[in-house]
Coordinates of C-alpha atoms in Angstrom, one line a residue:
Chain A
X68 CA -32.7 14.8 30.0
X69 CA -34.2 16.9 32.4
X70 CA -32.7 20.2 33.6
X71 CA -31.2 19.0 36.8
X72 CA -29.4 16.3 35.0
X73 CA -27.9 18.7 32.4
X74 CA -26.8 21.0 35.2
X75 CA -25.3 18.0 37.0
X76 CA -23.6 16.9 33.8
X77 CA -22.2 20.4 33.4
X78 CA -21.0 20.3 37.0
X79 CA -19.4 17.2 36.4
X80 CA -17.6 18.3 33.3
X81 CA -16.4 21.6 35.0
X82 CA -14.9 19.6 37.9
X83 CA -13.3 17.0 35.3
X84 CA -11.9 19.8 33.4
X85 CA -10.6 21.5 36.0
X86 CA -8.8 18.3 37.2
X87 CA -7.6 17.3 33.8
X88 CA -6.2 21.0 33.5
X89 CA -4.5 20.6 36.6
X90 CA -3.0 17.2 35.6
X91 CA -1.9 18.5 32.3
X92 CA -0.4 21.8 33.5
X93 CA 1.6 20.0 36.3
X94 CA 2.8 17.4 33.8
X95 CA 4.1 20.2 31.4
X96 CA 5.8 22.0 34.3
X97 CA 7.3 18.6 35.2
X98 CA 8.5 17.9 31.7
X99 CA 9.9 21.5 31.2
X100 CA 11.8 21.0 34.5
X101 CA 13.1 17.5 33.7
X102 CA 12.9 16.8 30.0
X103 CA 14.6 13.6 30.5
X104 CA 11.7 12.1 32.6
X105 CA 9.2 12.9 29.9
X106 CA 8.2 9.2 29.4
X107 CA 7.7 8.6 33.1
X108 CA 5.6 11.8 33.5
X109 CA 3.5 11.0 30.6
X110 CA 2.7 7.7 31.8
X111 CA 1.7 8.9 35.1
X112 CA -0.3 11.6 33.6
X113 CA -2.1 9.3 31.5
X114 CA -2.9 6.9 34.3
X115 CA -4.2 9.9 36.6
X116 CA -6.2 11.3 33.6
X117 CA -7.7 8.0 33.1
X118 CA -8.8 7.5 36.6
X119 CA -10.2 11.1 36.7
X120 CA -12.0 10.2 33.4
X121 CA -13.4 6.9 35.0
X122 CA -14.9 8.8 37.8
X123 CA -16.4 11.6 35.6
X124 CA -17.9 9.0 33.3
X125 CA -19.2 7.1 36.2
X126 CA -20.8 10.2 37.6
X127 CA -22.4 11.2 34.1
X128 CA -23.7 7.7 33.6
X129 CA -25.2 7.6 37.0
X130 CA -26.9 10.8 36.3
X131 CA -28.2 9.6 32.8
Chain B
X355 CA -28.0 4.2 34.5
X356 CA -31.2 3.2 33.3
X357 CA -30.3 3.5 29.8
X358 CA -26.9 1.8 30.5
X359 CA -28.7 -1.2 31.8
X360 CA -31.3 -1.2 28.9
X361 CA -28.4 -1.1 26.4
X362 CA -26.6 -3.9 28.1
X363 CA -27.3 -7.3 26.1
X364 CA -26.8 -10.3 28.2
X365 CA -26.4 -12.3 25.2
X366 CA -23.7 -10.2 23.7
X367 CA -21.9 -10.5 27.1
X368 CA -22.0 -14.1 26.9
X369 CA -20.8 -14.3 23.5
X370 CA -18.0 -11.7 24.1
X371 CA -16.8 -13.7 27.3
X372 CA -16.8 -16.9 25.2
X373 CA -14.9 -15.3 22.2
X374 CA -12.5 -13.7 24.6
X375 CA -11.8 -17.0 26.6
X376 CA -11.2 -18.9 23.4
X377 CA -9.2 -16.1 21.8
X378 CA -7.0 -15.8 25.0
X379 CA -6.5 -19.4 25.2
X380 CA -5.6 -19.8 21.5
X381 CA -3.5 -16.6 21.3
X382 CA -1.5 -17.7 24.4
X383 CA -0.8 -21.0 23.1
X384 CA -0.2 -20.4 19.4
X385 CA 1.1 -16.8 19.4
X386 CA 2.2 -15.0 22.6
X387 CA 4.0 -18.1 24.1
X388 CA 6.3 -18.8 21.0
X389 CA 6.6 -15.0 20.4
X390 CA 7.8 -14.3 23.9
X391 CA 10.0 -17.3 24.0
X392 CA 11.6 -16.3 20.9
X393 CA 12.0 -12.6 21.6
X394 CA 13.3 -13.8 25.0
X395 CA 15.8 -16.1 23.5
X396 CA 16.9 -13.6 21.1
X397 CA 17.4 -10.8 23.8
X398 CA 19.4 -13.7 25.8
X399 CA 21.5 -14.1 22.7
X400 CA 22.0 -10.4 22.1
X401 CA 23.1 -10.0 25.8
X402 CA 25.4 -13.0 25.6
X403 CA 26.9 -11.8 22.2
X404 CA 27.5 -8.1 23.7
X405 CA 29.1 -9.7 26.7
X406 CA 31.1 -12.0 24.7
X407 CA 32.3 -9.0 22.4
X408 CA 33.1 -7.2 25.6
X409 CA 35.2 -9.9 26.9
X410 CA 37.0 -10.3 23.5
X411 CA 37.6 -6.6 23.7
X412 CA 39.1 -6.9 26.9
X413 CA 41.2 -9.8 26.0
X414 CA 42.3 -7.9 22.9
X415 CA 43.5 -5.2 25.3
X416 CA 45.1 -7.5 27.4
X417 CA 46.8 -9.3 24.3
X418 CA 48.0 -5.7 22.8
X419 CA 49.1 -4.7 26.5
X420 CA 51.2 -7.9 26.7
X421 CA 52.7 -7.6 23.2
X422 CA 53.5 -4.1 23.9
X423 CA 55.1 -5.1 27.2
X424 CA 57.1 -7.6 25.2
X425 CA 58.0 -5.5 22.5
X426 CA 59.4 -2.8 25.1
X427 CA 61.3 -5.7 26.8
X428 CA 62.8 -6.8 23.5
X429 CA 63.8 -3.4 22.8
X430 CA 65.6 -2.9 26.3
X431 CA 67.3 -6.3 25.7
X432 CA 68.4 -5.5 22.4
X433 CA 69.7 -2.1 23.5
X434 CA 71.5 -3.7 26.3
X435 CA 73.0 -6.4 23.9
X436 CA 74.1 -3.7 21.5
X437 CA 75.8 -1.7 24.3
X438 CA 77.4 -4.6 25.5
X439 CA 78.6 -5.7 22.0
X440 CA 79.9 -2.1 21.5
X441 CA 81.6 -2.3 24.8
X442 CA 83.3 -5.7 23.9
X443 CA 84.2 -4.3 20.6
X444 CA 85.8 -1.4 22.1
X445 CA 87.5 -3.4 24.6
X446 CA 88.9 -5.7 22.0
X447 CA 90.1 -3.0 19.9
X448 CA 91.7 -1.2 22.8
X449 CA 93.3 -4.6 23.9
X450 CA 94.4 -5.0 20.3
X451 CA 96.1 -2.0 20.1
X452 CA 97.7 -2.2 23.4
X453 CA 98.9 -5.6 22.2
X454 CA 100.1 -4.2 18.9
X455 CA 102.0 -1.5 20.7
X456 CA 103.7 -3.7 22.9
X457 CA 104.4 -6.2 20.3
X458 CA 105.8 -3.2 18.0
X459 CA 107.9 -2.0 20.9
X460 CA 109.3 -5.4 21.2
X461 CA 110.0 -5.6 17.7
X462 CA 111.6 -2.3 17.7
X463 CA 113.6 -2.9 20.5
X464 CA 114.7 -6.2 19.1
X465 CA 115.6 -4.4 16.0
X466 CA 117.6 -1.8 17.9
X467 CA 119.4 -4.5 19.6
X468 CA 120.0 -6.5 16.4
X469 CA 121.4 -3.2 14.8
X470 CA 123.3 -2.4 18.0
X471 CA 124.9 -5.8 17.7
X472 CA 125.5 -5.8 14.0
X473 CA 127.0 -2.4 14.5
X474 CA 129.2 -3.6 17.4
X475 CA 130.1 -6.6 15.1
X476 CA 131.0 -4.4 12.1
X477 CA 132.9 -2.1 14.3
X478 CA 134.7 -5.2 15.6
X479 CA 135.3 -6.8 12.2
X480 CA 136.6 -3.2 11.0
X481 CA 138.7 -3.1 14.0
X482 CA 140.1 -6.5 13.1
X483 CA 140.5 -5.7 9.5
X484 CA 142.2 -2.5 10.2
X485 CA 144.5 -4.3 12.4
X486 CA 145.0 -7.0 9.8
X487 CA 145.5 -4.4 7.2
X488 CA 148.0 -2.5 9.5
X489 CA 149.8 -5.6 10.1
X490 CA 150.0 -6.5 6.4
X491 CA 151.1 -3.1 5.7
X492 CA 153.4 -3.3 8.5
X493 CA 154.7 -6.6 7.0
X494 CA 155.0 -5.2 3.5
X495 CA 156.6 -2.1 4.9
X496 CA 159.0 -4.2 6.7
X497 CA 159.5 -6.4 3.5
X498 CA 160.2 -3.2 1.5
X499 CA 162.5 -2.0 3.9
X500 CA 164.3 -4.7 3.8
X501 CA 165.0 -4.2 0.1
X502 CA 164.9 -0.3 -0.9
X503 CA 164.4 2.3 1.3
X504 CA 162.6 4.5 -1.2
X505 CA 160.6 1.9 -2.3
X506 CA 159.6 1.1 1.1
X507 CA 158.5 4.7 1.7
X508 CA 156.8 4.8 -1.8
X509 CA 155.0 1.6 -0.8
X510 CA 153.8 3.2 2.4
X511 CA 152.4 6.1 0.5
X512 CA 150.6 3.9 -2.2
X513 CA 149.2 1.8 0.5
X514 CA 148.0 4.6 2.4
X515 CA 146.6 6.3 -0.6
X516 CA 144.6 3.1 -1.7
X517 CA 143.2 2.4 1.7
X518 CA 139.9 4.2 2.3
X519 CA 138.4 3.6 5.6
X520 CA 134.9 2.5 4.8
Chain C
X929 CA 4.4 -9.1 3.8
X930 CA 3.3 -12.5 2.9
X931 CA 1.1 -13.0 6.1
X932 CA -0.2 -9.5 5.7
X933 CA -1.1 -10.3 2.2
X934 CA -2.6 -13.6 2.9
X935 CA -4.8 -12.1 5.7
X936 CA -6.0 -9.5 3.3
X937 CA -6.9 -12.1 0.8
X938 CA -8.6 -14.0 3.6
X939 CA -10.8 -11.0 4.6
X940 CA -11.5 -10.1 1.1
X941 CA -12.8 -13.6 0.1
X942 CA -14.7 -13.8 3.2
X943 CA -16.3 -10.2 2.5
X944 CA -17.0 -11.1 -1.1
X945 CA -18.5 -14.5 -0.1
X946 CA -20.9 -12.8 2.6
X947 CA -21.6 -9.9 0.2
X948 CA -22.9 -12.2 -2.4
X949 CA -25.3 -13.8 0.1
X950 CA -26.2 -10.5 1.3
X951 CA -27.2 -8.9 -2.0
X952 CA -29.1 -12.0 -3.2
X953 CA -30.9 -12.0 0.1
X954 CA -31.7 -8.3 0.2
X955 CA -33.2 -8.1 -3.3
X956 CA -36.5 -9.2 -1.7
X957 CA -36.4 -6.2 0.8
X958 CA -39.6 -4.4 0.9
X959 CA -40.5 -0.9 1.1
X960 CA -41.6 -0.6 4.5
X961 CA -38.3 1.0 5.4
X962 CA -38.1 4.8 6.2
X963 CA -36.3 7.0 3.6
X964 CA -33.1 8.8 3.4
X965 CA -32.1 10.9 6.4
X966 CA -32.9 14.5 6.2
X967 CA -33.9 16.2 9.3
X968 CA -32.0 16.9 12.7
X969 CA -34.1 14.4 14.4
X970 CA -33.8 11.8 11.8
X971 CA -29.9 12.4 12.2
X972 CA -30.2 11.9 15.9
X973 CA -32.1 8.7 15.3
X974 CA -29.7 7.5 13.0
X975 CA -26.8 8.0 15.0
X976 CA -28.3 6.5 18.1
X977 CA -29.1 3.6 16.0
X978 CA -25.7 3.2 14.7
X979 CA -24.3 3.2 18.2
X980 CA -26.4 0.3 18.9
X981 CA -25.6 -3.2 18.0
X982 CA -27.4 -4.6 14.8
X983 CA -28.4 -7.8 13.5
X984 CA -27.4 -7.4 10.1
X985 CA -24.4 -6.3 8.2
X986 CA -25.5 -3.0 6.6
X987 CA -23.4 -0.8 4.4
X988 CA -25.5 1.5 2.6
X989 CA -29.0 2.0 1.3
X990 CA -30.5 3.7 -1.8
X991 CA -33.7 4.2 -3.3
X992 CA -33.8 3.1 -6.9
X993 CA -35.7 4.5 -9.8
X994 CA -39.0 2.6 -8.9
X995 CA -38.8 4.3 -5.5
X996 CA -37.9 1.0 -3.8
X997 CA -35.5 1.2 -0.9
X998 CA -32.5 -1.2 -1.5
X999 CA -30.0 -2.1 1.3
X1000 CA -26.5 -3.2 0.6
X1001 CA -25.2 -5.7 3.2
X1002 CA -25.7 -9.0 4.3
X1003 CA -27.9 -10.7 7.0
X1004 CA -26.5 -12.3 10.1
X1005 CA -27.8 -15.4 11.8
X1006 CA -30.2 -14.7 14.8
X1007 CA -29.7 -17.0 17.6
X1008 CA -32.2 -16.5 20.7
X1009 CA -33.1 -18.6 23.7
X1010 CA -36.8 -18.2 23.9
X1011 CA -39.5 -20.0 25.8
X1012 CA -39.3 -22.7 23.3
X1013 CA -35.7 -23.3 23.6
X1014 CA -33.0 -22.2 21.3
X1015 CA -34.1 -20.6 17.9
X1016 CA -32.2 -19.6 14.9
X1017 CA -33.0 -17.8 11.8
X1018 CA -31.5 -15.5 9.4
X1019 CA -32.0 -11.7 10.3
X1020 CA -33.2 -10.9 6.7
X1021 CA -36.5 -12.4 7.9
X1022 CA -36.8 -8.9 9.8
X1023 CA -36.6 -7.1 6.4
X1024 CA -34.5 -4.4 8.1
X1025 CA -37.5 -3.5 10.2
X1026 CA -36.6 -2.1 13.5
X1027 CA -40.0 -0.8 14.7
X1028 CA -41.5 -4.2 15.9
X1029 CA -43.9 -4.6 12.8
X1030 CA -42.3 -7.3 11.1
X1031 CA -43.3 -10.4 12.9
X1032 CA -41.0 -13.5 12.5
X1033 CA -42.5 -16.9 13.3
X1034 CA -39.7 -19.5 14.0
X1035 CA -39.3 -22.4 16.3
X1036 CA -42.9 -22.1 17.2
X1037 CA -43.0 -18.8 18.6
X1038 CA -43.0 -15.2 17.3
X1039 CA -40.3 -12.5 17.4
X1040 CA -40.1 -9.0 16.7
X1041 CA -37.1 -6.6 16.3
X1042 CA -37.5 -3.4 18.2
X1043 CA -34.5 -0.9 18.6
X1044 CA -31.9 -3.4 17.6
X1045 CA -33.4 -5.8 20.3
X1046 CA -35.1 -9.0 19.7
X1047 CA -38.4 -9.3 21.7
X1048 CA -40.5 -12.4 21.9
X1049 CA -44.4 -11.9 21.6
X1050 CA -46.2 -13.4 24.4
X1051 CA -48.3 -16.3 23.5
X1052 CA -51.5 -15.5 21.7
X1053 CA -50.3 -12.0 20.5
X1054 CA -50.1 -11.4 16.7
X1055 CA -48.8 -8.1 16.8
X1056 CA -46.8 -5.9 19.2
X1057 CA -48.5 -3.1 21.2
X1058 CA -47.0 -0.5 23.2
X1059 CA -48.0 1.6 26.3
X1060 CA -47.8 5.3 26.4
X1061 CA -44.0 5.2 27.2
X1062 CA -43.4 3.0 23.8
X1063 CA -42.4 0.2 26.1
X1064 CA -44.0 -3.1 24.6
X1065 CA -46.7 -4.5 26.7
X1066 CA -47.2 -8.1 25.2
X1067 CA -43.7 -9.0 24.4
X1068 CA -40.5 -9.6 26.3
X1069 CA -36.7 -9.5 25.7
X1070 CA -35.0 -12.8 25.2
X1071 CA -31.5 -14.0 25.6
X1072 CA -29.9 -13.1 22.4
X1073 CA -26.9 -15.0 21.2
X1074 CA -27.0 -13.9 17.8
X1075 CA -23.9 -13.4 15.7
X1076 CA -24.8 -9.8 15.7
X1077 CA -22.4 -7.1 13.8
X1078 CA -20.2 -6.8 17.1
X1079 CA -19.9 -10.6 17.5
X1080 CA -19.2 -10.8 13.7
X1081 CA -16.6 -8.1 14.1
X1082 CA -15.0 -9.8 17.1
X1083 CA -14.9 -12.9 15.3
X1084 CA -13.2 -11.3 12.3
X1085 CA -10.7 -9.5 14.7
X1086 CA -10.0 -12.9 16.3
X1087 CA -9.1 -14.5 13.2
X1088 CA -7.2 -11.6 12.0
X1089 CA -5.2 -11.7 15.3
X1090 CA -4.6 -15.3 15.0
X1091 CA -3.4 -15.0 11.5
X1092 CA -1.0 -12.0 12.0
X1093 CA 0.3 -13.1 15.2
X1094 CA 0.2 -16.8 14.7
X1095 CA 2.1 -16.2 11.4
X1096 CA 4.6 -14.0 13.4
X1097 CA 5.1 -16.9 15.9
X1098 CA 5.6 -19.3 12.9
X1099 CA 8.4 -17.1 11.6
X1100 CA 10.5 -17.4 14.4
X1101 CA 11.0 -21.0 13.7
X1102 CA 13.0 -20.5 10.7
X1103 CA 14.7 -17.2 11.4
X1104 CA 15.5 -15.0 14.6
X1105 CA 14.2 -11.6 13.1
X1106 CA 10.6 -11.5 11.6
X1107 CA 10.2 -10.1 8.0
X1108 CA 7.6 -8.2 6.3
X1109 CA 4.4 -7.4 8.5
X1110 CA 5.9 -9.2 11.5
X1111 CA 8.4 -6.3 11.6
X1112 CA 5.4 -4.0 12.5
X1113 CA 3.9 -6.4 15.0
X1114 CA 6.9 -7.5 17.1
X1115 CA 7.9 -3.9 18.4
X1116 CA 4.2 -3.6 19.3
X1117 CA 4.3 -7.0 21.4
X1118 CA 7.6 -6.0 22.8
X1119 CA 6.0 -2.5 23.8
X1120 CA 3.2 -4.0 25.4
X1121 CA 5.4 -6.4 27.4
X1122 CA 8.2 -3.5 28.3
X1123 CA 6.0 -0.7 28.8
X1124 CA 2.7 -1.9 30.3
X1125 CA 3.3 -5.4 31.7
X1126 CA 6.7 -5.4 33.3
X1127 CA 6.6 -1.8 34.9
X1128 CA 3.2 -2.5 36.3
X1129 CA 3.1 -5.7 37.5
X1130 CA 6.8 -6.6 38.4
X1131 CA 8.9 -9.8 38.2
X1132 CA 5.7 -12.0 37.8
X1133 CA 4.3 -10.2 34.7
X1134 CA 5.2 -13.4 32.5
X1135 CA 1.8 -15.4 33.2
X1136 CA -0.1 -12.2 32.5
X1137 CA 1.2 -11.3 29.2
X1138 CA -1.1 -13.6 27.4
X1139 CA -4.2 -11.8 28.8
X1140 CA -2.7 -8.3 28.5
X1141 CA -1.5 -8.8 24.9
X1142 CA -4.7 -10.3 23.7
X1143 CA -6.8 -7.6 25.4
X1144 CA -4.7 -4.8 24.2
X1145 CA -4.5 -5.8 20.5
X1146 CA -8.1 -6.8 20.6
X1147 CA -9.3 -3.5 21.9
X1148 CA -6.9 -1.6 19.7
X1149 CA -7.9 -3.4 16.3
X1150 CA -11.7 -3.2 17.3
X1151 CA -11.2 0.5 18.0
X1152 CA -9.6 1.1 14.5
X1153 CA -12.3 -1.1 12.9
X1154 CA -14.9 1.1 14.5
X1155 CA -13.2 4.1 12.4
X1156 CA -13.9 2.3 9.3
X1157 CA -17.0 3.1 7.2
X1158 CA -18.5 -0.4 7.9
X1159 CA -19.8 1.2 11.1
X1160 CA -18.7 -1.3 13.8
X1161 CA -19.0 -0.2 17.4
X1162 CA -17.9 -3.3 19.1
X1163 CA -15.8 -1.6 21.8
X1164 CA -18.7 0.9 22.3
X1165 CA -21.1 -2.0 23.4
X1166 CA -21.2 -1.9 27.2
X1167 CA -21.7 -5.8 27.3
X1168 CA -18.3 -6.0 25.4
X1169 CA -16.5 -3.7 27.7
X1170 CA -18.4 -5.2 30.8
X1171 CA -16.9 -8.6 29.9
X1172 CA -13.3 -7.2 29.6
X1173 CA -13.5 -5.5 32.7
X1174 CA -14.7 -8.7 34.5
X1175 CA -11.8 -10.7 33.0
X1176 CA -9.5 -8.2 34.7
X1177 CA -11.7 -8.3 37.9
X1178 CA -11.6 -12.1 37.9
X1179 CA -7.7 -12.3 37.2
X1180 CA -6.9 -9.9 40.0
X1181 CA -9.3 -11.3 42.5
X1182 CA -8.0 -15.0 42.0
X1183 CA -4.4 -14.0 41.6
X1184 CA -4.6 -11.8 44.5
X1185 CA -2.1 -13.1 47.4
X1186 CA -2.4 -12.9 51.1
X1187 CA -0.9 -9.2 51.2
X1188 CA -3.5 -8.1 48.9
X1189 CA -6.4 -9.5 50.9
X1190 CA -4.8 -8.6 54.1
X1191 CA -4.4 -4.8 53.1
X1192 CA -8.0 -4.9 51.7
X1193 CA -9.9 -6.8 54.7
X1194 CA -7.9 -6.4 57.9
X1195 CA -5.3 -3.8 57.1
X1196 CA -2.4 -3.5 59.7
X1197 CA -1.4 -0.3 61.3
X1198 CA -4.9 1.2 61.2
X1199 CA -7.1 1.4 64.3
X1200 CA -9.3 -1.7 64.9
X1201 CA -12.4 0.2 64.9
X1202 CA -11.9 2.0 61.4
X1203 CA -10.7 -1.2 59.9
X1204 CA -14.4 -2.5 58.9
X1205 CA -15.2 0.9 57.4
X1206 CA -11.9 0.8 55.4
X1207 CA -12.6 -2.7 54.4
X1208 CA -16.2 -2.0 53.0
X1209 CA -14.5 0.8 51.0
X1210 CA -11.8 -1.1 49.9
X1211 CA -14.0 -4.2 48.7
X1212 CA -16.3 -1.6 46.9
X1213 CA -13.3 -0.3 45.1
X1214 CA -12.0 -3.6 44.0
X1215 CA -15.2 -5.2 43.0
X1216 CA -17.4 -2.4 41.9
X1217 CA -15.4 0.9 41.2
X1218 CA -12.3 -0.5 39.4
X1219 CA -14.2 -2.7 37.0
X1220 CA -17.0 0.0 36.6
X1221 CA -14.6 2.9 35.7
X1222 CA -12.8 0.2 33.3
X1223 CA -15.9 -0.7 31.5
X1224 CA -17.5 2.9 31.3
X1225 CA -14.2 4.6 30.2
X1226 CA -13.8 2.4 27.1
X1227 CA -17.6 2.4 26.4
X1228 CA -18.0 6.1 26.7
X1229 CA -14.8 7.2 24.9
X1230 CA -15.8 5.0 21.9
X1231 CA -19.3 5.7 21.8
X1232 CA -18.6 9.4 22.4
X1233 CA -16.1 9.3 19.5
X1234 CA -18.6 7.7 17.1
X1235 CA -21.4 10.1 18.1
X1236 CA -19.0 13.2 17.5
X1237 CA -17.7 11.8 14.2
X1238 CA -21.2 11.2 12.9
X1239 CA -22.5 14.6 14.1
X1240 CA -19.8 16.2 12.4
X1241 CA -20.5 14.3 9.2
X1242 CA -24.2 15.2 9.5
X1243 CA -23.4 18.8 9.4
X1244 CA -23.5 17.9 5.6
X1245 CA -27.1 17.6 6.0
X1246 CA -28.2 19.8 9.0
X1247 CA -26.3 23.0 7.9
X1248 CA -27.1 22.4 4.2
X1249 CA -29.7 25.4 4.0
X1250 CA -27.4 27.9 5.8
X1251 CA -24.0 27.0 4.2
X1252 CA -25.2 25.6 0.7
X1253 CA -24.0 22.1 -0.3
X1254 CA -20.4 23.2 -0.9
X1255 CA -20.0 25.1 2.4
X1256 CA -21.5 22.5 4.8
X1257 CA -19.5 19.7 2.9
X1258 CA -16.2 21.5 3.3
X1259 CA -16.9 22.1 6.9
X1260 CA -18.1 18.8 7.8
X1261 CA -15.0 17.3 5.9
X1262 CA -12.5 19.4 7.7
X1263 CA -13.9 18.9 11.1
X1264 CA -14.7 15.2 10.7
X1265 CA -11.1 14.6 9.3
X1266 CA -9.6 16.5 12.3
X1267 CA -11.8 14.4 14.8
X1268 CA -11.0 11.2 13.0
X1269 CA -7.2 11.9 13.4
X1270 CA -7.9 12.5 17.1
X1271 CA -10.1 9.4 17.4
X1272 CA -7.2 7.2 15.7
X1273 CA -5.1 8.6 18.9
X1274 CA -8.0 7.6 21.0
X1275 CA -8.2 4.4 19.6
X1276 CA -4.6 3.4 20.8
X1277 CA -4.9 5.4 24.0
X1278 CA -8.0 3.6 25.3
X1279 CA -6.6 0.3 24.4
X1280 CA -3.2 1.4 26.1
X1281 CA -5.4 2.8 29.2
X1282 CA -7.3 -0.5 29.6
X1283 CA -4.3 -2.6 29.3
X1284 CA -2.3 -0.4 31.5
X1285 CA -5.1 -0.1 34.3
X1286 CA -5.5 -3.9 34.0
X1287 CA -2.0 -4.4 34.7
X1288 CA -1.7 -1.9 37.4
X1289 CA -4.7 -3.5 39.3
X1290 CA -3.1 -7.1 38.6
X1291 CA 0.2 -5.6 39.9
X1292 CA -1.4 -4.4 42.9
X1293 CA -2.8 -7.6 43.8
X1294 CA 0.4 -9.6 43.0
X1295 CA 2.9 -7.3 44.5
X1296 CA 5.2 -8.6 47.2
X1297 CA 5.0 -6.2 50.0
X1298 CA 8.1 -5.3 51.6
X1299 CA 7.4 -6.2 55.3
X1300 CA 10.6 -4.4 56.6
X1301 CA 8.5 -1.2 56.2
X1302 CA 6.6 -0.3 59.5
X1303 CA 2.9 0.0 58.8
X1304 CA 2.3 2.8 61.1
X1305 CA 2.8 5.3 58.3
X1306 CA -0.8 6.6 57.7
X1307 CA -1.8 4.8 54.4
X1308 CA 0.0 3.5 51.3
X1309 CA -0.1 5.6 48.3
X1310 CA -1.2 2.7 46.6
X1311 CA -4.0 2.3 48.8
X1312 CA -5.2 5.8 48.6
X1313 CA -4.8 5.4 44.7
X1314 CA -6.8 2.1 45.0
X1315 CA -9.7 4.1 46.8
X1316 CA -9.9 6.5 43.9
X1317 CA -10.1 4.1 41.1

């Protein structure tokens, strides 16, 4: 792995981390506001997190 | 990307595809289909049973309501019957009392009439007897007078002493 | 319970059978193999080696009193399509060599194994030679249909699934409610149907349950198998996840209805000039990005999990000098236990996500669009989402 690769990977991880944090935080807020919708919120959260994860992994592997 | 492509093994890909195809086919035929069918049948059965239970409950409620209504009606009818009976009883008693009164009055009146009649008869009898006695006395007095004056007087006295007016 | 016991019996019998073959085949192993793993570099090499597929079922190695390296495990058949046609031989003929030095002559041509890949030596070459980038110059890769460790694992799981779920299906013939192990499996099946298939696909979910259930249990059980000490890494093989993703791609491509294609190629309510541009994006999304995200996610998660667990176990070796044997052992035990627990969750989560996204993509392709709604509203939320997948 070269230095630019590592920097790129770090940027991807930062971006993905911010995204995941926002998803998780919003989901927690949503659950706290409406505990009866926990199941639905969790499902949606997992799907969006999975999509984000796919994007991040795609980028990581493109750079590998 | 390069390493990914390098790691990619076409042979494994082919094997996986074959295994997956066979597995999907076998599992769908011998496992998922029967499982799904049975689960759905059971769920259908449970739904039906629940619906039947609900219907039975409703029926039961209807029956209970009906019987309650019947009971209430019967009670009302019984009350009415009892009331009627009481009324009839009272009216019968009243009637009987009245009749008895009337009868009693009649009997008393009759008795009074009889007593009156008897009294009248007795008085009449006494009157006739007194008349007869008077006549007899008079006869005897007359007879005595015919023989002895003293004796006649004495006789009258005796006679008068004997006779008690009853 | 009976089915469960029977399946365990089956697995055990299979295992003992193969094991006995393996031990006898391995008694002839030579001493050309590298010794125990001690340094950081060797640990890295070992981990990277483990992440790859292998041609024999290797459980552990030890050096006996004569200094001879012994391997416990059993060989698996190698089936390759070479220039001479289909060639088969047992992997024990490579004698656990992975550096390309052991040449095997079979079917009229010569093979070597290099980094878990079978290479065929070009005609005339007796030994493999490398260029400066450690790429072989006189050998080429062959199409390798071997029963590798991954294929072995898949077959094992396939049989296991058939025994378990076939047994569950057979139970329903005599009774309404399953007993024993079926009582654990049935709620899982219902979970997949009610939480994954039906909400994402809609009314037409029934015809896809076969695929979704198979894929869900296949991935989940293989992920769990990867956490056992036998060292399977089936769902961490990119070829395996690629095949699974392509299954999903094929299903939603061929089951897609008119609406799906219309929204993808010539979407209503969008200015005509923009339509071709959007169509290209949509096509790329449907045929490249969606399957690629599916395959890379599963592959990367499982591989990363294996690397992390093994690295944490390797703390035992790499930090021995700093922390003493006891300290490094405790640290590695605590950390790897913790990560393994998370990996248990990930094993389920990845199977769930793969199945869920497959169901979602299939659901998008077969959804009956409500034509009552006007197409003038900017873009469907669904389409926006599809662009990002």
